[in-house]
Amino acid sequence: CFVGLFNKGVNALAFNHRLNISWNFGCDVSAVVERIWQLGLCCSSLCVLQRLESIASLRQAHSTYTDRRRRVCFDIAVGLGIPFLQIPLFFVVQPYRLDVVEDLGCSAPIYNSVPALFVYYFWRLFVSVLCSIYAALILRWFILRRLQFSAALSSQHSGLSQKKYFRLFALAL
């Protein structure tokens, strides 16, 4: 999220009341960052919700070193791998190099077509549907095991209280 918003801020400052491009490579990088940061934000939310669901279902009582390493590898693959996989796919549906808008900066155009639906838009929809499924599962587990939930959080010595858990859940949504 920080990278995407920082990118928008730099673009707004660099193209304040002007349209000339002084550094083409910077505009290319900025356009790619603009296209992948939203998917990266959805994927990171998916990773957090997946972890919260495993906590709420009480499946994650004790974890070994290999389990933790596997979870970290999964989080990296989903949080970084899926957005970076979209970079080469994006060039398939990009009709030309850049759009430059005064006061907003560089952006990469998308040709709205059937391939663009599958290459660009489908990923966001798919990850958002997965996030909503995990959110529904979290609420289901909490309703089913309301009494066991607070006892399980305190027994794991993680410093995660019920109030902090729901704050994290709300932020992940």
CSV table of N, CA and C in Angstrom, one decimal:
chain,number,residue,atom,x,y,z
A,1,CYS,N,0.8,-1.2,0.0
A,1,CYS,CA,0.0,0.0,0.0
A,1,CYS,C,0.9,1.3,0.0
A,2,PHE,N,1.9,1.2,0.8
A,2,PHE,CA,2.8,2.4,0.9
A,2,PHE,C,3.5,2.7,-0.5
A,3,VAL,N,3.9,1.6,-1.2
A,3,VAL,CA,4.6,1.8,-2.4
A,3,VAL,C,3.6,2.4,-3.5
A,4,GLY,N,2.4,2.0,-3.5
A,4,GLY,CA,1.4,2.5,-4.4
A,4,GLY,C,1.1,4.0,-4.1
A,5,LEU,N,0.9,4.3,-2.9
A,5,LEU,CA,0.5,5.7,-2.5
A,5,LEU,C,1.7,6.6,-2.7
A,6,PHE,N,2.9,6.1,-2.4
A,6,PHE,CA,4.1,6.9,-2.6
A,6,PHE,C,4.3,7.2,-4.1
A,7,ASN,N,4.0,6.2,-4.9
A,7,ASN,CA,4.1,6.3,-6.3
A,7,ASN,C,3.2,7.4,-6.8
A,8,LYS,N,1.9,7.4,-6.3
A,8,LYS,CA,1.0,8.4,-6.7
A,8,LYS,C,1.4,9.8,-6.3
A,9,GLY,N,2.0,9.9,-5.1
A,9,GLY,CA,2.4,11.2,-4.6
A,9,GLY,C,3.6,11.7,-5.4
A,10,VAL,N,4.5,10.9,-5.8
A,10,VAL,CA,5.7,11.3,-6.6
A,10,VAL,C,5.2,11.7,-8.0
A,11,ASN,N,4.2,11.0,-8.5
A,11,ASN,CA,3.7,11.4,-9.8
A,11,ASN,C,3.0,12.7,-9.8
A,12,ALA,N,2.2,12.9,-8.7
A,12,ALA,CA,1.5,14.2,-8.5
A,12,ALA,C,2.5,15.4,-8.4
A,13,LEU,N,3.6,15.2,-7.7
A,13,LEU,CA,4.6,16.2,-7.6
A,13,LEU,C,5.3,16.5,-8.9
A,14,ALA,N,5.7,15.4,-9.5
A,14,ALA,CA,6.5,15.5,-10.8
A,14,ALA,C,5.7,16.1,-11.9
A,15,PHE,N,4.4,15.9,-12.0
A,15,PHE,CA,3.6,16.3,-13.1
A,15,PHE,C,2.7,17.4,-12.7
A,16,ASN,N,3.1,18.2,-11.7
A,16,ASN,CA,2.2,19.3,-11.2
A,16,ASN,C,2.3,20.4,-12.3
A,17,HIS,N,1.1,20.6,-12.9
A,17,HIS,CA,0.9,21.6,-14.0
A,17,HIS,C,1.9,21.5,-15.2
A,18,ARG,N,2.3,20.3,-15.5
A,18,ARG,CA,3.1,20.1,-16.7
A,18,ARG,C,2.9,18.6,-17.2
A,19,LEU,N,3.3,18.4,-18.5
A,19,LEU,CA,3.1,17.2,-19.1
A,19,LEU,C,4.3,16.5,-19.7
A,20,ASN,N,5.4,17.2,-19.6
A,20,ASN,CA,6.6,16.7,-20.3
A,20,ASN,C,7.3,15.6,-19.5
A,21,ILE,N,7.7,14.5,-20.2
A,21,ILE,CA,8.3,13.4,-19.5
A,21,ILE,C,9.8,13.5,-19.6
A,22,SER,N,10.5,13.7,-18.5
A,22,SER,CA,11.9,13.9,-18.5
A,22,SER,C,12.7,12.6,-18.3
A,23,TRP,N,12.0,11.6,-17.8
A,23,TRP,CA,12.6,10.3,-17.5
A,23,TRP,C,11.7,9.2,-17.9
A,24,ASN,N,11.8,8.6,-19.1
A,24,ASN,CA,10.9,7.6,-19.6
A,24,ASN,C,10.9,6.3,-18.7
A,25,PHE,N,12.0,5.9,-18.3
A,25,PHE,CA,12.1,4.6,-17.5
A,25,PHE,C,11.3,4.8,-16.2
A,26,GLY,N,11.5,5.9,-15.6
A,26,GLY,CA,10.7,6.2,-14.3
A,26,GLY,C,9.2,6.1,-14.6
A,27,CYS,N,8.8,6.6,-15.7
A,27,CYS,CA,7.3,6.6,-16.0
A,27,CYS,C,6.9,5.1,-16.2
A,28,ASP,N,7.8,4.3,-16.9
A,28,ASP,CA,7.4,2.9,-17.1
A,28,ASP,C,7.3,2.2,-15.8
A,29,VAL,N,8.2,2.4,-14.9
A,29,VAL,CA,8.2,1.8,-13.6
A,29,VAL,C,7.0,2.2,-12.8
A,30,SER,N,6.7,3.5,-12.9
A,30,SER,CA,5.5,4.1,-12.2
A,30,SER,C,4.2,3.5,-12.7
A,31,ALA,N,4.1,3.3,-14.0
A,31,ALA,CA,2.9,2.7,-14.6
A,31,ALA,C,2.7,1.2,-14.1
A,32,VAL,N,3.8,0.5,-14.0
A,32,VAL,CA,3.7,-0.9,-13.6
A,32,VAL,C,3.4,-1.0,-12.1
A,33,VAL,N,4.0,-0.1,-11.3
A,33,VAL,CA,3.6,-0.1,-9.9
A,33,VAL,C,2.2,0.3,-9.7
A,34,GLU,N,1.7,1.2,-10.5
A,34,GLU,CA,0.3,1.6,-10.4
A,34,GLU,C,-0.7,0.4,-10.7
A,35,ARG,N,-0.3,-0.4,-11.6
A,35,ARG,CA,-1.1,-1.5,-12.0
A,35,ARG,C,-1.1,-2.7,-11.0
A,36,ILE,N,0.0,-2.9,-10.3
A,36,ILE,CA,0.1,-4.1,-9.5
A,36,ILE,C,-0.1,-3.9,-8.0
A,37,TRP,N,-0.1,-2.6,-7.6
A,37,TRP,CA,-0.2,-2.4,-6.1
A,37,TRP,C,-1.6,-2.7,-5.6
A,38,GLN,N,-2.6,-2.5,-6.4
A,38,GLN,CA,-3.9,-2.9,-5.9
A,38,GLN,C,-4.1,-4.4,-5.7
A,39,LEU,N,-3.6,-5.2,-6.7
A,39,LEU,CA,-3.6,-6.6,-6.5
A,39,LEU,C,-2.8,-7.1,-5.4
A,40,GLY,N,-1.6,-6.4,-5.2
A,40,GLY,CA,-0.8,-6.8,-4.0
A,40,GLY,C,-1.5,-6.5,-2.7
A,41,LEU,N,-2.2,-5.4,-2.6
A,41,LEU,CA,-3.0,-5.1,-1.4
A,41,LEU,C,-4.1,-6.2,-1.2
A,42,CYS,N,-4.7,-6.6,-2.2
A,42,CYS,CA,-5.7,-7.7,-2.1
A,42,CYS,C,-5.1,-9.0,-1.7
A,43,CYS,N,-3.9,-9.3,-2.2
A,43,CYS,CA,-3.3,-10.6,-1.9
A,43,CYS,C,-2.7,-10.5,-0.5
A,44,SER,N,-2.2,-9.4,0.0
A,44,SER,CA,-1.8,-9.3,1.4
A,44,SER,C,-2.9,-9.5,2.3
A,45,SER,N,-4.1,-8.9,2.0
A,45,SER,CA,-5.3,-9.1,2.8
A,45,SER,C,-5.7,-10.5,2.8
A,46,LEU,N,-5.5,-11.2,1.7
A,46,LEU,CA,-5.9,-12.7,1.7
A,46,LEU,C,-4.9,-13.5,2.6
A,47,CYS,N,-3.7,-13.1,2.6
A,47,CYS,CA,-2.7,-13.8,3.5
A,47,CYS,C,-3.1,-13.6,5.0
A,48,VAL,N,-3.4,-12.4,5.4
A,48,VAL,CA,-3.8,-12.1,6.7
A,48,VAL,C,-5.1,-12.8,7.1
A,49,LEU,N,-6.1,-12.8,6.2
A,49,LEU,CA,-7.4,-13.5,6.5
A,49,LEU,C,-7.2,-15.0,6.6
A,50,GLN,N,-6.3,-15.5,5.8
A,50,GLN,CA,-6.0,-17.0,5.9
A,50,GLN,C,-5.4,-17.3,7.2
A,51,ARG,N,-4.5,-16.5,7.7
A,51,ARG,CA,-3.9,-16.7,9.0
A,51,ARG,C,-4.9,-16.6,10.1
A,52,LEU,N,-5.8,-15.5,10.0
A,52,LEU,CA,-6.8,-15.3,11.0
A,52,LEU,C,-7.8,-16.5,11.1
A,53,GLU,N,-8.1,-17.0,9.9
A,53,GLU,CA,-9.0,-18.2,9.8
A,53,GLU,C,-8.4,-19.4,10.5
A,54,SER,N,-7.1,-19.6,10.3
A,54,SER,CA,-6.5,-20.8,10.9
A,54,SER,C,-6.4,-20.6,12.5
A,55,ILE,N,-6.3,-19.4,12.9
A,55,ILE,CA,-6.4,-19.1,14.4
A,55,ILE,C,-7.8,-19.3,14.9
A,56,ALA,N,-8.8,-18.8,14.2
A,56,ALA,CA,-10.2,-18.9,14.6
A,56,ALA,C,-10.7,-20.3,14.6
A,57,SER,N,-10.2,-21.2,13.7
A,57,SER,CA,-10.6,-22.5,13.6
A,57,SER,C,-9.9,-23.4,14.7
A,58,LEU,N,-9.0,-22.9,15.4
A,58,LEU,CA,-8.2,-23.5,16.4
A,58,LEU,C,-7.4,-24.7,15.9
A,59,ARG,N,-7.1,-24.7,14.6
A,59,ARG,CA,-6.2,-25.7,14.0
A,59,ARG,C,-4.8,-25.4,14.3
A,60,GLN,N,-4.5,-24.1,14.5
A,60,GLN,CA,-3.1,-23.7,14.7
A,60,GLN,C,-2.8,-23.6,16.2
A,61,ALA,N,-2.9,-24.7,16.9
A,61,ALA,CA,-2.6,-24.7,18.3
A,61,ALA,C,-1.1,-24.7,18.6
A,62,HIS,N,-0.4,-25.6,17.9
A,62,HIS,CA,1.0,-25.7,18.0
A,62,HIS,C,1.6,-25.8,16.6
A,63,SER,N,2.6,-25.1,16.3
A,63,SER,CA,3.2,-25.1,15.0
A,63,SER,C,4.7,-25.4,15.1
A,64,THR,N,5.2,-26.2,14.2
A,64,THR,CA,6.6,-26.5,14.2
A,64,THR,C,7.3,-25.5,13.3
A,65,TYR,N,8.6,-25.6,13.3
A,65,TYR,CA,9.5,-24.7,12.5
A,65,TYR,C,9.1,-24.9,11.0
A,66,THR,N,8.9,-26.1,10.6
A,66,THR,CA,8.6,-26.4,9.2
A,66,THR,C,7.2,-25.8,8.8
A,67,ASP,N,6.3,-25.9,9.7
A,67,ASP,CA,5.0,-25.3,9.5
A,67,ASP,C,5.1,-23.8,9.3
A,68,ARG,N,5.8,-23.1,10.2
A,68,ARG,CA,6.0,-21.7,10.1
A,68,ARG,C,6.7,-21.3,8.8
A,69,ARG,N,7.7,-22.1,8.5
A,69,ARG,CA,8.4,-21.8,7.2
A,69,ARG,C,7.5,-22.0,6.0
A,70,ARG,N,6.7,-23.0,6.0
A,70,ARG,CA,5.8,-23.2,4.9
A,70,ARG,C,4.8,-22.1,4.8
A,71,ARG,N,4.3,-21.6,6.0
A,71,ARG,CA,3.3,-20.5,5.9
A,71,ARG,C,4.0,-19.2,5.4
A,72,VAL,N,5.2,-19.0,5.8
A,72,VAL,CA,5.9,-17.8,5.3
A,72,VAL,C,6.2,-17.9,3.8
A,73,CYS,N,6.5,-19.1,3.3
A,73,CYS,CA,6.7,-19.3,1.8
A,73,CYS,C,5.4,-19.1,1.1
A,74,PHE,N,4.3,-19.6,1.7
A,74,PHE,CA,3.0,-19.4,1.0
A,74,PHE,C,2.6,-17.9,1.0
A,75,ASP,N,2.9,-17.2,2.1
A,75,ASP,CA,2.6,-15.8,2.1
A,75,ASP,C,3.4,-15.0,1.1
A,76,ILE,N,4.6,-15.3,1.0
A,76,ILE,CA,5.5,-14.6,0.0
A,76,ILE,C,5.0,-15.0,-1.4
A,77,ALA,N,4.7,-16.2,-1.7
A,77,ALA,CA,4.2,-16.6,-3.0
A,77,ALA,C,2.9,-15.9,-3.4
A,78,VAL,N,2.0,-15.8,-2.4
A,78,VAL,CA,0.7,-15.2,-2.7
A,78,VAL,C,0.9,-13.6,-2.7
A,79,GLY,N,1.5,-13.1,-1.7
A,79,GLY,CA,1.6,-11.6,-1.6
A,79,GLY,C,2.5,-11.0,-2.6
A,80,LEU,N,3.6,-11.6,-3.1
A,80,LEU,CA,4.5,-11.0,-4.1
A,80,LEU,C,4.4,-11.7,-5.4
A,81,GLY,N,4.2,-13.1,-5.4
A,81,GLY,CA,4.3,-13.8,-6.6
A,81,GLY,C,3.1,-13.5,-7.6
A,82,ILE,N,1.9,-13.5,-7.0
A,82,ILE,CA,0.8,-13.2,-7.9
A,82,ILE,C,0.9,-11.8,-8.5
A,83,PRO,N,1.1,-10.7,-7.8
A,83,PRO,CA,1.3,-9.4,-8.4
A,83,PRO,C,2.4,-9.4,-9.4
A,84,PHE,N,3.6,-10.0,-9.1
A,84,PHE,CA,4.7,-9.9,-10.1
A,84,PHE,C,4.4,-10.8,-11.3
A,85,LEU,N,3.6,-11.8,-11.1
A,85,LEU,CA,3.2,-12.7,-12.3
A,85,LEU,C,2.4,-11.9,-13.2
A,86,GLN,N,1.7,-10.9,-12.7
A,86,GLN,CA,0.8,-10.1,-13.6
A,86,GLN,C,1.5,-9.1,-14.4
A,87,ILE,N,2.8,-8.8,-14.1
A,87,ILE,CA,3.5,-7.8,-14.9
A,87,ILE,C,3.7,-8.2,-16.3
A,88,PRO,N,4.3,-9.4,-16.6
A,88,PRO,CA,4.4,-9.7,-18.0
A,88,PRO,C,3.0,-10.0,-18.7
A,89,LEU,N,2.0,-10.4,-18.0
A,89,LEU,CA,0.7,-10.6,-18.6
A,89,LEU,C,0.1,-9.3,-18.9
A,90,PHE,N,0.4,-8.2,-18.2
A,90,PHE,CA,-0.2,-6.9,-18.4
A,90,PHE,C,0.2,-6.4,-19.8
A,91,PHE,N,1.4,-6.7,-20.3
A,91,PHE,CA,1.9,-6.1,-21.6
A,91,PHE,C,1.1,-6.7,-22.7
A,92,VAL,N,0.4,-7.8,-22.5
A,92,VAL,CA,-0.5,-8.4,-23.6
A,92,VAL,C,-1.7,-7.5,-23.9
A,93,VAL,N,-2.2,-6.8,-22.9
A,93,VAL,CA,-3.4,-6.0,-23.0
A,93,VAL,C,-3.2,-4.5,-23.0
A,94,GLN,N,-1.9,-4.2,-23.1
A,94,GLN,CA,-1.5,-2.8,-23.1
A,94,GLN,C,-1.4,-2.3,-24.5
A,95,PRO,N,-2.3,-1.4,-25.0
A,95,PRO,CA,-2.3,-1.0,-26.4
A,95,PRO,C,-1.1,-0.1,-26.8
A,96,TYR,N,-0.7,0.8,-25.9
A,96,TYR,CA,0.5,1.6,-26.1
A,96,TYR,C,1.2,1.8,-24.8
A,97,ARG,N,2.3,2.6,-24.9
A,97,ARG,CA,3.2,2.6,-23.8
A,97,ARG,C,2.7,3.3,-22.5
A,98,LEU,N,2.3,4.6,-22.6
A,98,LEU,CA,2.0,5.4,-21.5
A,98,LEU,C,0.8,6.4,-21.7
A,99,ASP,N,0.1,6.7,-20.7
A,99,ASP,CA,-0.8,7.8,-20.6
A,99,ASP,C,-0.2,8.8,-19.6
A,100,VAL,N,-0.1,10.0,-20.0
A,100,VAL,CA,0.4,11.1,-19.1
A,100,VAL,C,-0.7,12.1,-18.9
A,101,VAL,N,-1.2,12.2,-17.6
A,101,VAL,CA,-2.2,13.1,-17.3
A,101,VAL,C,-1.7,14.2,-16.4
A,102,GLU,N,-2.0,15.5,-16.8
A,102,GLU,CA,-1.5,16.6,-16.0
A,102,GLU,C,-2.0,16.5,-14.6
A,103,ASP,N,-1.1,16.8,-13.6
A,103,ASP,CA,-1.4,16.8,-12.2
A,103,ASP,C,-1.5,15.3,-11.6
A,104,LEU,N,-1.6,14.3,-12.4
A,104,LEU,CA,-1.7,12.9,-11.9
A,104,LEU,C,-0.5,12.1,-12.3
A,105,GLY,N,0.1,12.3,-13.4
A,105,GLY,CA,1.3,11.6,-13.8
A,105,GLY,C,1.1,10.5,-14.8
A,106,CYS,N,2.0,9.6,-14.8
A,106,CYS,CA,2.0,8.5,-15.7
A,106,CYS,C,1.1,7.3,-15.3
A,107,SER,N,0.5,6.7,-16.3
A,107,SER,CA,-0.3,5.5,-16.0
A,107,SER,C,-0.2,4.6,-17.2
A,108,ALA,N,-0.4,3.4,-17.0
A,108,ALA,CA,-0.4,2.4,-18.1
A,108,ALA,C,-1.8,2.2,-18.6
A,109,PRO,N,-2.1,2.3,-19.9
A,109,PRO,CA,-3.4,2.1,-20.4
A,109,PRO,C,-3.7,0.6,-20.5
A,110,ILE,N,-5.0,0.4,-20.4
A,110,ILE,CA,-5.5,-1.0,-20.6
A,110,ILE,C,-6.6,-1.0,-21.7
A,111,TYR,N,-6.4,-1.9,-22.7
A,111,TYR,CA,-7.4,-2.0,-23.7
A,111,TYR,C,-8.5,-2.9,-23.2
A,112,ASN,N,-9.7,-2.4,-23.0
A,112,ASN,CA,-10.8,-3.2,-22.4
A,112,ASN,C,-11.2,-4.2,-23.5
A,113,SER,N,-10.9,-5.4,-23.2
A,113,SER,CA,-11.2,-6.5,-24.2
A,113,SER,C,-11.4,-7.8,-23.4
A,114,VAL,N,-11.8,-8.8,-24.1
A,114,VAL,CA,-12.0,-10.1,-23.4
A,114,VAL,C,-10.6,-10.6,-22.8
A,115,PRO,N,-9.5,-10.5,-23.5
A,115,PRO,CA,-8.2,-11.0,-22.8
A,115,PRO,C,-7.9,-10.1,-21.6
A,116,ALA,N,-8.3,-8.8,-21.6
A,116,ALA,CA,-8.0,-8.0,-20.4
A,116,ALA,C,-8.8,-8.5,-19.2
A,117,LEU,N,-10.0,-9.0,-19.5
A,117,LEU,CA,-10.8,-9.5,-18.4
A,117,LEU,C,-10.1,-10.6,-17.7
A,118,PHE,N,-9.5,-11.5,-18.4
A,118,PHE,CA,-8.8,-12.7,-17.8
A,118,PHE,C,-7.4,-12.4,-17.3
A,119,VAL,N,-6.7,-11.5,-18.0
A,119,VAL,CA,-5.3,-11.2,-17.7
A,119,VAL,C,-5.3,-10.2,-16.5
A,120,TYR,N,-6.2,-9.2,-16.5
A,120,TYR,CA,-6.0,-8.1,-15.5
A,120,TYR,C,-7.1,-8.1,-14.5
A,121,TYR,N,-8.4,-8.1,-14.9
A,121,TYR,CA,-9.5,-7.8,-14.0
A,121,TYR,C,-9.9,-9.1,-13.2
A,122,PHE,N,-9.7,-10.3,-13.8
A,122,PHE,CA,-10.1,-11.5,-13.2
A,122,PHE,C,-9.4,-11.7,-11.9
A,123,TRP,N,-8.1,-11.4,-11.9
A,123,TRP,CA,-7.3,-11.6,-10.7
A,123,TRP,C,-7.8,-10.9,-9.5
A,124,ARG,N,-8.2,-9.7,-9.6
A,124,ARG,CA,-8.7,-8.9,-8.5
A,124,ARG,C,-10.0,-9.5,-8.0
A,125,LEU,N,-10.9,-9.8,-9.0
A,125,LEU,CA,-12.2,-10.4,-8.6
A,125,LEU,C,-12.0,-11.7,-7.9
A,126,PHE,N,-11.1,-12.6,-8.4
A,126,PHE,CA,-10.8,-13.9,-7.8
A,126,PHE,C,-10.3,-13.8,-6.3
A,127,VAL,N,-9.3,-12.9,-6.2
A,127,VAL,CA,-8.7,-12.7,-4.8
A,127,VAL,C,-9.7,-12.1,-3.9
A,128,SER,N,-10.5,-11.2,-4.4
A,128,SER,CA,-11.6,-10.5,-3.5
A,128,SER,C,-12.6,-11.6,-3.1
A,129,VAL,N,-13.0,-12.5,-4.0
A,129,VAL,CA,-13.9,-13.5,-3.6
A,129,VAL,C,-13.3,-14.4,-2.6
A,130,LEU,N,-12.0,-14.8,-2.7
A,130,LEU,CA,-11.4,-15.6,-1.7
A,130,LEU,C,-11.3,-14.9,-0.4
A,131,CYS,N,-11.1,-13.6,-0.4
A,131,CYS,CA,-11.1,-12.8,0.9
A,131,CYS,C,-12.4,-12.9,1.5
A,132,SER,N,-13.5,-12.7,0.8
A,132,SER,CA,-14.8,-12.7,1.4
A,132,SER,C,-15.2,-14.1,1.9
A,133,ILE,N,-14.7,-15.2,1.2
A,133,ILE,CA,-14.9,-16.5,1.7
A,133,ILE,C,-14.2,-16.7,3.1
A,134,TYR,N,-12.9,-16.3,3.1
A,134,TYR,CA,-12.2,-16.4,4.4
A,134,TYR,C,-12.9,-15.6,5.5
A,135,ALA,N,-13.4,-14.4,5.2
A,135,ALA,CA,-14.0,-13.5,6.2
A,135,ALA,C,-15.3,-14.2,6.7
A,136,ALA,N,-16.0,-14.9,5.8
A,136,ALA,CA,-17.2,-15.6,6.2
A,136,ALA,C,-16.9,-16.8,7.1
A,137,LEU,N,-15.8,-17.5,6.8
A,137,LEU,CA,-15.3,-18.6,7.6
A,137,LEU,C,-14.9,-18.1,9.0
A,138,ILE,N,-14.2,-17.0,9.0
A,138,ILE,CA,-13.8,-16.4,10.3
A,138,ILE,C,-15.0,-16.1,11.2
A,139,LEU,N,-16.0,-15.5,10.6
A,139,LEU,CA,-17.2,-15.2,11.4
A,139,LEU,C,-17.9,-16.5,11.8
A,140,ARG,N,-17.9,-17.4,11.0
A,140,ARG,CA,-18.6,-18.7,11.3
A,140,ARG,C,-17.9,-19.4,12.5
A,141,TRP,N,-16.5,-19.5,12.4
A,141,TRP,CA,-15.8,-20.1,13.5
A,141,TRP,C,-15.9,-19.3,14.8
A,142,PHE,N,-16.0,-18.0,14.7
A,142,PHE,CA,-16.2,-17.3,15.9
A,142,PHE,C,-17.5,-17.5,16.6
A,143,ILE,N,-18.6,-17.5,15.7
A,143,ILE,CA,-19.9,-17.8,16.3
A,143,ILE,C,-20.0,-19.2,16.9
A,144,LEU,N,-19.4,-20.2,16.2
A,144,LEU,CA,-19.5,-21.5,16.7
A,144,LEU,C,-18.7,-21.7,18.0
A,145,ARG,N,-17.6,-21.1,18.1
A,145,ARG,CA,-16.7,-21.4,19.3
A,145,ARG,C,-16.4,-20.1,20.0
A,146,ARG,N,-17.4,-19.4,20.4
A,146,ARG,CA,-17.2,-18.1,21.1
A,146,ARG,C,-16.5,-18.2,22.4
A,147,LEU,N,-16.8,-19.2,23.2
A,147,LEU,CA,-16.2,-19.4,24.5
A,147,LEU,C,-14.8,-20.0,24.4
A,148,GLN,N,-14.6,-20.9,23.5
A,148,GLN,CA,-13.2,-21.5,23.3
A,148,GLN,C,-12.2,-20.5,22.7
A,149,PHE,N,-12.8,-19.5,22.0
A,149,PHE,CA,-11.9,-18.6,21.3
A,149,PHE,C,-11.0,-17.8,22.2
A,150,SER,N,-11.6,-17.1,23.2
A,150,SER,CA,-10.8,-16.3,24.1
A,150,SER,C,-9.8,-17.1,24.9
A,151,ALA,N,-10.2,-18.3,25.3
A,151,ALA,CA,-9.3,-19.2,26.0
A,151,ALA,C,-8.1,-19.7,25.1
A,152,ALA,N,-8.4,-19.9,23.9
A,152,ALA,CA,-7.3,-20.3,22.9
A,152,ALA,C,-6.4,-19.2,22.7
A,153,LEU,N,-6.9,-18.0,22.5
A,153,LEU,CA,-6.0,-16.9,22.3
A,153,LEU,C,-5.1,-16.6,23.5
A,154,SER,N,-5.6,-16.7,24.7
A,154,SER,CA,-4.8,-16.5,25.9
A,154,SER,C,-3.8,-17.6,26.1
A,155,SER,N,-4.1,-18.8,25.7
A,155,SER,CA,-3.3,-20.0,26.0
A,155,SER,C,-2.1,-20.0,25.1
A,156,GLN,N,-2.1,-19.4,23.9
A,156,GLN,CA,-1.0,-19.4,23.0
A,156,GLN,C,0.1,-18.4,23.3
A,157,HIS,N,-0.1,-17.6,24.3
A,157,HIS,CA,0.9,-16.6,24.7
A,157,HIS,C,1.4,-15.7,23.6
A,158,SER,N,0.5,-15.4,22.7
A,158,SER,CA,0.9,-14.6,21.5
A,158,SER,C,0.7,-13.1,21.7
A,159,GLY,N,0.0,-12.7,22.8
A,159,GLY,CA,-0.2,-11.3,23.1
A,159,GLY,C,-1.4,-10.8,22.2
A,160,LEU,N,-2.1,-11.7,21.6
A,160,LEU,CA,-3.3,-11.4,20.8
A,160,LEU,C,-4.6,-11.6,21.6
A,161,SER,N,-5.2,-10.5,22.0
A,161,SER,CA,-6.5,-10.6,22.7
A,161,SER,C,-7.6,-10.6,21.7
A,162,GLN,N,-8.8,-10.8,22.2
A,162,GLN,CA,-10.0,-10.9,21.4
A,162,GLN,C,-10.2,-9.6,20.7
A,163,LYS,N,-10.0,-8.5,21.4
A,163,LYS,CA,-10.2,-7.2,20.9
A,163,LYS,C,-9.2,-6.9,19.8
A,164,LYS,N,-7.9,-7.2,20.0
A,164,LYS,CA,-6.9,-7.0,19.0
A,164,LYS,C,-7.2,-7.9,17.7
A,165,TYR,N,-7.7,-9.1,18.0
A,165,TYR,CA,-8.0,-10.0,16.9
A,165,TYR,C,-9.0,-9.4,16.0
A,166,PHE,N,-10.1,-8.8,16.5
A,166,PHE,CA,-11.1,-8.2,15.7
A,166,PHE,C,-10.7,-6.9,15.0
A,167,ARG,N,-9.8,-6.2,15.7
A,167,ARG,CA,-9.2,-5.0,15.0
A,167,ARG,C,-8.4,-5.5,13.7
A,168,LEU,N,-7.6,-6.5,13.9
A,168,LEU,CA,-6.8,-7.0,12.8
A,168,LEU,C,-7.8,-7.6,11.7
A,169,PHE,N,-8.8,-8.2,12.1
A,169,PHE,CA,-9.8,-8.7,11.1
A,169,PHE,C,-10.5,-7.6,10.4
A,170,ALA,N,-10.8,-6.5,11.1
A,170,ALA,CA,-11.4,-5.3,10.4
A,170,ALA,C,-10.4,-4.7,9.4
A,171,LEU,N,-9.2,-4.6,9.8
A,171,LEU,CA,-8.2,-4.0,8.9
A,171,LEU,C,-7.9,-4.9,7.7
A,172,ALA,N,-8.0,-6.2,7.9
A,172,ALA,CA,-7.8,-7.1,6.7
A,172,ALA,C,-8.9,-7.0,5.7
A,173,LEU,N,-10.1,-6.7,6.2
A,173,LEU,CA,-11.2,-6.6,5.3
A,173,LEU,C,-11.1,-5.3,4.5
